[in-house]
């Protein structure tokens, strides 16, 4: 099955906040076929659905904070079903909910609940990892505990290949590990190495001075990731979509320029 390419709109969030419809048109012009949401920026589901239709983009998925979903699972997820999303993803866990916390077991059980609601609404729940899910619980990665405990019909993977690498695993091999359970794969590139300040790049305050090679997100194809191998693995695993995400711009480019550079690279290798 041929892969389609989408952009996680978190990449261009300031542009989306300023001009949602105009930014979608620019994303389409870059060659993207779909988008994954990171907030609706005050727009109704009907408005966002129409903007996607006008731009000719497939609204494939949405990242929705875990605790926001828990407040009203059916109400929150219904908006994304109305837009036409096929998937909805838990994108991130705050420290209080992560592996090693007392709440992580509740996260696993709640994922089952959320997955059932998503399924009833015609969507599939995904989990988008960072690196902290590669902490171990009784000798197993917490990410694997999550996927082994929640049935595949309630939870599919959305492996973020940058954070898989940072977590210590080979991204291509890890995508293949979840063959048949990996409908959406995040393409994210970077340079540098794991350090205490990485999360400052996604808005989390750093606590220690830089002591290693600086970590920097890069447009796809311009970092240390073996993107052709990752893309081949996604194809082999049965993925339908790959999603470009760059948390912060780099290389003296704007977020939109980074998104365009990523798409041009993927076109250069036949995607």
XYZ file of C-alpha atoms in Angstrom:
271
model
C 0.000 0.000 0.000
C 1.375 3.370 -1.024
C 2.074 5.800 1.781
C 0.365 9.179 1.919
C 2.100 12.173 3.512
C 0.558 14.498 6.086
C 1.808 17.388 8.202
C 1.306 17.599 11.947
C 0.058 21.169 12.259
C 1.924 21.631 15.535
C 4.867 22.224 13.201
C 3.251 25.463 11.977
C 1.082 26.222 15.003
C 1.662 29.980 15.061
C 0.689 30.217 11.408
C -2.421 28.139 12.034
C -3.377 30.349 14.978
C -3.049 33.462 12.808
C -4.726 32.103 9.661
C -6.032 28.555 9.787
C -7.528 28.432 6.291
C -4.624 30.258 4.675
C -2.080 27.956 6.309
C -3.960 24.869 5.140
C -3.818 26.198 1.589
C -0.051 26.666 1.910
C 0.367 23.153 3.300
C -1.553 21.734 0.344
C 0.570 23.743 -2.082
C 3.698 22.144 -0.583
C 2.405 18.747 -1.672
C 0.985 17.388 1.560
C -2.090 15.211 1.220
C -3.380 15.405 4.759
C -3.045 17.097 8.124
C -2.976 16.074 11.756
C -4.403 18.622 14.166
C -2.918 20.008 17.365
C -5.865 22.103 18.508
C -8.686 23.829 16.642
C -7.764 27.378 17.715
C -11.302 28.443 18.547
C -12.889 27.128 15.359
C -15.851 24.773 15.343
C -15.585 21.264 13.994
C -17.813 22.233 11.070
C -15.566 25.192 10.220
C -12.405 23.089 10.308
C -14.013 20.368 8.203
C -14.969 22.953 5.584
C -11.490 24.505 5.600
C -9.946 21.104 4.942
C -12.391 20.455 2.121
C -11.644 23.853 0.610
C -7.897 23.190 0.791
C -8.198 19.653 -0.564
C -6.581 18.106 2.512
C -7.544 14.900 4.309
C -8.087 15.532 8.048
C -6.535 12.260 9.084
C -5.897 12.630 12.789
C -5.695 14.845 15.844
C -3.459 15.073 18.893
C -5.668 15.693 21.913
C -4.256 15.988 25.455
C -4.972 12.919 27.552
C -6.444 14.798 30.500
C -8.632 16.906 28.195
C -10.132 13.746 26.724
C -10.801 12.298 30.179
C -12.965 15.265 31.151
C -15.553 14.294 28.532
C -14.385 11.481 26.239
C -17.426 11.331 23.993
C -17.890 15.076 23.799
C -14.232 15.802 23.042
C -13.783 13.008 20.507
C -17.082 13.724 18.750
C -15.716 17.003 17.425
C -12.892 15.206 15.644
C -15.260 12.577 14.312
C -17.365 15.396 12.875
C -14.294 16.851 11.155
C -13.708 13.467 9.554
C -10.628 12.279 11.415
C -9.900 8.576 11.082
C -7.597 8.635 14.111
C -7.195 10.468 17.387
C -3.959 10.286 19.358
C -2.870 10.684 22.951
C 0.132 12.912 22.201
C 1.995 13.354 25.482
C 1.873 12.537 29.172
C 2.669 15.092 31.850
C 5.147 13.849 34.507
C 2.339 12.917 36.893
C 0.987 10.386 34.381
C 4.209 8.912 33.003
C 5.764 5.496 33.578
C 7.044 5.315 37.137
C 4.184 7.417 38.482
C 1.269 6.051 40.481
C -1.040 7.196 37.680
C 0.481 5.208 34.831
C -1.627 2.122 35.547
C -4.691 4.379 35.327
C -3.449 5.742 32.010
C -3.404 2.194 30.646
C -6.926 1.456 31.866
C -8.218 4.800 30.622
C -6.692 4.123 27.209
C -9.053 1.144 26.972
C -12.009 3.388 27.807
C -10.966 6.097 25.350
C -10.286 3.486 22.684
C -13.827 2.122 23.037
C -15.350 5.581 22.704
C -13.186 6.348 19.668
C -14.230 3.060 18.055
C -17.922 3.791 18.686
C -17.416 7.121 16.891
C -15.765 5.446 13.909
C -12.189 6.402 14.813
C -9.107 4.572 16.037
C -7.133 5.634 19.105
C -3.369 6.006 18.687
C -0.598 6.612 21.194
C 2.192 9.020 20.203
C 5.342 8.307 22.198
C 8.262 10.388 23.379
C 11.383 8.899 24.948
C 10.185 8.493 28.536
C 8.061 5.497 27.526
C 11.350 3.670 27.030
C 11.833 3.576 30.782
C 11.424 -0.010 31.916
C 8.770 -1.615 34.090
C 9.779 -5.054 35.367
C 12.303 -5.363 32.548
C 10.017 -4.220 29.740
C 9.673 -0.831 28.093
C 6.660 1.028 29.426
C 5.559 1.581 25.829
C 5.461 -2.173 25.310
C 3.574 -2.663 28.574
C 0.977 -0.202 27.258
C 0.623 -1.947 23.894
C 0.684 -5.430 25.421
C -2.038 -4.527 27.930
C -4.456 -2.554 25.760
C -5.884 -4.684 22.931
C -4.933 -3.732 19.392
C -8.590 -3.186 18.482
C -8.670 -0.372 21.060
C -5.202 1.128 20.616
C -2.870 1.360 17.628
C 0.623 2.816 17.500
C 1.737 6.212 16.269
C 5.460 5.721 16.629
C 7.439 8.952 16.679
C 10.671 7.846 15.060
C 12.751 10.661 16.552
C 11.819 9.752 20.108
C 12.210 6.025 19.398
C 15.808 6.798 18.398
C 16.369 9.009 21.439
C 14.869 6.228 23.580
C 17.636 3.918 22.417
C 15.984 1.823 19.715
C 16.437 1.637 15.946
C 13.385 3.436 14.482
C 12.996 1.243 11.396
C 13.243 -1.968 13.392
C 10.807 -0.667 15.981
C 8.241 0.286 13.339
C 8.511 -3.218 11.872
C 7.989 -4.645 15.365
C 4.451 -3.273 15.236
C 3.573 -4.502 11.748
C -0.190 -4.529 11.421
C -0.569 -2.100 14.303
C 1.186 0.951 12.820
C -1.268 2.831 10.596
C 0.399 6.212 11.163
C 4.139 6.809 11.585
C 5.714 10.129 12.587
C 8.712 11.222 10.538
C 10.879 13.497 12.647
C 14.548 14.278 12.154
C 17.145 15.681 14.515
C 20.804 16.221 15.227
C 22.637 16.003 18.527
C 22.051 13.582 21.351
C 19.867 12.987 24.372
C 20.300 15.530 27.141
C 18.442 17.221 29.960
C 17.319 20.187 27.859
C 15.532 18.417 25.002
C 12.069 19.146 26.305
C 12.778 22.858 26.361
C 12.378 22.553 22.584
C 8.743 21.548 22.999
C 7.957 24.155 25.634
C 9.085 22.395 28.803
C 11.497 24.379 30.956
C 15.024 23.024 31.096
C 16.601 22.271 34.449
C 20.272 21.705 33.705
C 22.963 23.352 31.675
C 23.834 21.846 28.315
C 26.604 19.288 28.720
C 26.355 17.285 25.485
C 26.048 17.936 21.772
C 23.074 20.302 21.410
C 19.833 18.605 20.429
C 18.020 20.222 17.507
C 15.010 19.236 15.453
C 15.597 19.324 11.699
C 13.513 19.107 8.528
C 13.051 15.512 7.434
C 16.135 14.323 5.567
C 18.475 16.877 7.124
C 19.314 15.171 10.407
C 20.762 11.888 11.594
C 17.764 9.657 10.884
C 17.916 7.022 8.138
C 14.689 8.176 6.528
C 14.681 5.781 3.544
C 14.954 2.840 5.976
C 12.190 4.249 8.187
C 9.886 4.826 5.222
C 10.519 1.318 3.919
C 9.743 -0.057 7.372
C 6.502 1.936 7.482
C 5.509 0.455 4.131
C 6.376 -3.048 5.306
C 4.448 -2.531 8.545
C 1.283 -1.668 6.614
C 1.149 2.036 7.448
C -1.266 4.191 5.485
C 0.205 7.548 6.453
C 3.503 9.104 7.412
C 3.261 12.413 9.236
C 5.974 15.059 9.158
C 6.482 16.844 12.468
C 9.114 19.364 13.521
C 8.563 20.712 17.014
C 10.768 23.752 16.529
C 12.213 25.313 13.350
C 15.939 25.237 12.647
C 18.531 25.969 9.967
C 17.438 29.642 10.065
C 14.149 28.681 8.409
C 10.584 29.541 9.380
C 8.229 26.726 10.405
C 6.527 26.857 7.005
C 9.891 26.751 5.253
C 10.891 23.728 7.346
C 7.645 21.970 6.412
C 8.245 22.707 2.727
C 11.855 21.491 2.938
C 10.709 18.219 4.508
C 8.137 17.671 1.769
C 10.648 18.387 -0.994
C 13.051 15.876 0.499
C 10.369 13.205 0.598
C 9.462 13.946 -3.003
C 13.139 13.569 -3.930
C 13.119 9.986 -2.651
C 9.853 9.118 -4.355
C 7.268 9.780 -1.670
